[in-house]
GROMACS .gro file of C-alpha atoms in nm:
model
  112
    1MET     CA    1   0.427   3.986   1.008
    2ASN     CA    2   0.279   3.931   1.354
    3LYS     CA    3   0.353   3.644   1.596
    4GLN     CA    4   0.046   3.444   1.492
    5GLN     CA    5   0.141   3.458   1.125
    6GLU     CA    6   0.498   3.354   1.212
    7LYS     CA    7   0.369   3.051   1.403
    8VAL     CA    8   0.149   2.946   1.110
    9LEU     CA    9   0.439   2.987   0.866
   10VAL     CA   10   0.678   2.785   1.084
   11ALA     CA   11   0.418   2.511   1.136
   12THR     CA   12   0.353   2.494   0.760
   13LEU     CA   13   0.723   2.469   0.680
   14CYS     CA   14   0.771   2.197   0.942
   15GLY     CA   15   0.481   2.003   0.792
   16LEU     CA   16   0.630   2.027   0.444
   17ILE     CA   17   0.969   1.910   0.569
   18ILE     CA   18   0.814   1.612   0.747
   19ALA     CA   19   0.609   1.519   0.438
   20ALA     CA   20   0.916   1.542   0.213
   21ALA     CA   21   1.121   1.330   0.455
   22GLY     CA   22   0.844   1.068   0.458
   23ALA     CA   23   0.839   1.055   0.079
   24PHE     CA   24   1.215   1.002   0.066
   25ALA     CA   25   1.194   0.735   0.335
   26VAL     CA   26   0.942   0.531   0.132
   27GLN     CA   27   1.117   0.583  -0.202
   28PRO     CA   28   1.419   0.350  -0.146
   29ALA     CA   29   1.187   0.066  -0.048
   30MET     CA   30   0.981   0.118  -0.362
   31ALA     CA   31   1.295   0.122  -0.576
   32ALA     CA   32   1.385  -0.222  -0.439
   33GLY     CA   33   1.059  -0.362  -0.575
   34TYR     CA   34   1.006  -0.628  -0.836
   35GLN     CA   35   0.748  -0.650  -1.114
   36VAL     CA   36   0.483  -0.918  -1.079
   37ASP     CA   37   0.202  -0.850  -1.332
   38GLN     CA   38   0.005  -1.151  -1.212
   39LEU     CA   39  -0.346  -1.232  -1.092
   40ALA     CA   40  -0.374  -1.326  -0.724
   41GLN     CA   41  -0.646  -1.420  -0.479
   42VAL     CA   42  -0.694  -1.280  -0.129
   43THR     CA   43  -0.632  -1.571   0.112
   44GLY     CA   44  -0.557  -1.615   0.480
   45VAL     CA   45  -0.820  -1.360   0.584
   46ALA     CA   46  -1.106  -1.474   0.808
   47HIS     CA   47  -1.439  -1.506   0.624
   48TRP     CA   48  -1.589  -1.226   0.837
   49ASP     CA   49  -1.289  -0.992   0.790
   50LYS     CA   50  -1.141  -0.790   0.502
   51LEU     CA   51  -0.789  -0.724   0.375
   52ASN     CA   52  -0.706  -0.355   0.419
   53VAL     CA   53  -0.567  -0.169   0.119
   54ARG     CA   54  -0.320   0.107   0.212
   55LYS     CA   55  -0.205   0.423   0.036
   56TRP     CA   56   0.162   0.339   0.104
   57PRO     CA   57   0.337   0.008   0.185
   58ALA     CA   58   0.307   0.032   0.564
   59SER     CA   59   0.054  -0.088   0.821
   60TYR     CA   60   0.020   0.263   0.963
   61SER     CA   61  -0.055   0.416   0.623
   62GLN     CA   62  -0.397   0.558   0.535
   63LYS     CA   63  -0.657   0.293   0.450
   64VAL     CA   64  -0.797   0.346   0.098
   65GLY     CA   65  -1.016   0.037   0.069
   66ALA     CA   66  -1.054  -0.331   0.149
   67PHE     CA   67  -1.093  -0.665  -0.027
   68THR     CA   68  -1.308  -0.956   0.090
   69PRO     CA   69  -1.155  -1.303   0.123
   70GLY     CA   70  -1.147  -1.483  -0.211
   71SER     CA   71  -1.135  -1.161  -0.414
   72HIS     CA   72  -0.918  -1.161  -0.723
   73VAL     CA   73  -0.673  -0.873  -0.761
   74TRP     CA   74  -0.412  -0.779  -1.018
   75VAL     CA   75  -0.066  -0.761  -0.857
   76GLU     CA   76   0.137  -0.493  -1.030
   77ARG     CA   77   0.456  -0.509  -0.826
   78CYS     CA   78   0.590  -0.594  -0.482
   79ILE     CA   79   0.863  -0.466  -0.256
   80GLU     CA   80   1.089  -0.672  -0.034
   81ALA     CA   81   1.098  -0.579   0.333
   82LYS     CA   82   1.414  -0.642   0.535
   83THR     CA   83   1.198  -0.709   0.840
   84GLY     CA   84   0.834  -0.814   0.836
   85ALA     CA   85   0.635  -0.902   0.527
   86ASP     CA   86   0.665  -0.783   0.169
   87TRP     CA   87   0.404  -0.541   0.032
   88CYS     CA   88   0.235  -0.558  -0.306
   89LEU     CA   89   0.069  -0.290  -0.516
   90VAL     CA   90  -0.265  -0.436  -0.625
   91GLY     CA   91  -0.582  -0.327  -0.797
   92ALA     CA   92  -0.934  -0.453  -0.860
   93GLN     CA   93  -1.235  -0.262  -0.991
   94ASP     CA   94  -1.210   0.088  -0.842
   95THR     CA   95  -0.969   0.007  -0.556
   96SER     CA   96  -0.592   0.011  -0.580
   97GLY     CA   97  -0.315   0.037  -0.324
   98TRP     CA   98  -0.072  -0.165  -0.112
   99VAL     CA   99  -0.149  -0.487   0.075
  100ASN     CA  100   0.056  -0.723   0.288
  101SER     CA  101   0.181  -0.997   0.055
  102ARG     CA  102   0.123  -1.278   0.306
  103TYR     CA  103  -0.250  -1.249   0.225
  104LEU     CA  104  -0.208  -1.306  -0.149
  105THR     CA  105  -0.186  -1.634  -0.338
  106VAL     CA  106  -0.089  -1.631  -0.705
  107VAL     CA  107  -0.353  -1.770  -0.942
  108TYR     CA  108  -0.172  -1.974  -1.206
  109ASP     CA  109  -0.469  -2.117  -1.396
  110TRP     CA  110  -0.681  -1.824  -1.515
  111ASP     CA  111  -0.839  -1.695  -1.835
  112ILE     CA  112  -0.893  -1.334  -1.933
   0.00000   0.00000   0.00000
């Protein structure tokens, strides 16, 4: 094995370790979640803006979609954050992921 191959191997192993550590860091927060199973509406977002949907419950996580203000989403579950806002796992049509819970309002009067 030459030096270049060693560098690639070490970099790959470091990347795997970092990814595994990130997964374990998110896991306890997800375990502290609570089931919701409720319809909600996107509120508190400016009419010209959109609510970002994230891959993981963190503002720095990869964006996987967005919802317009007034959109209805199904809230599967939420997690409680010790600091900052709670995050909720939501879905609508072909978009699902995590959103900041402060931008959701539960819809109590709805028909399927």
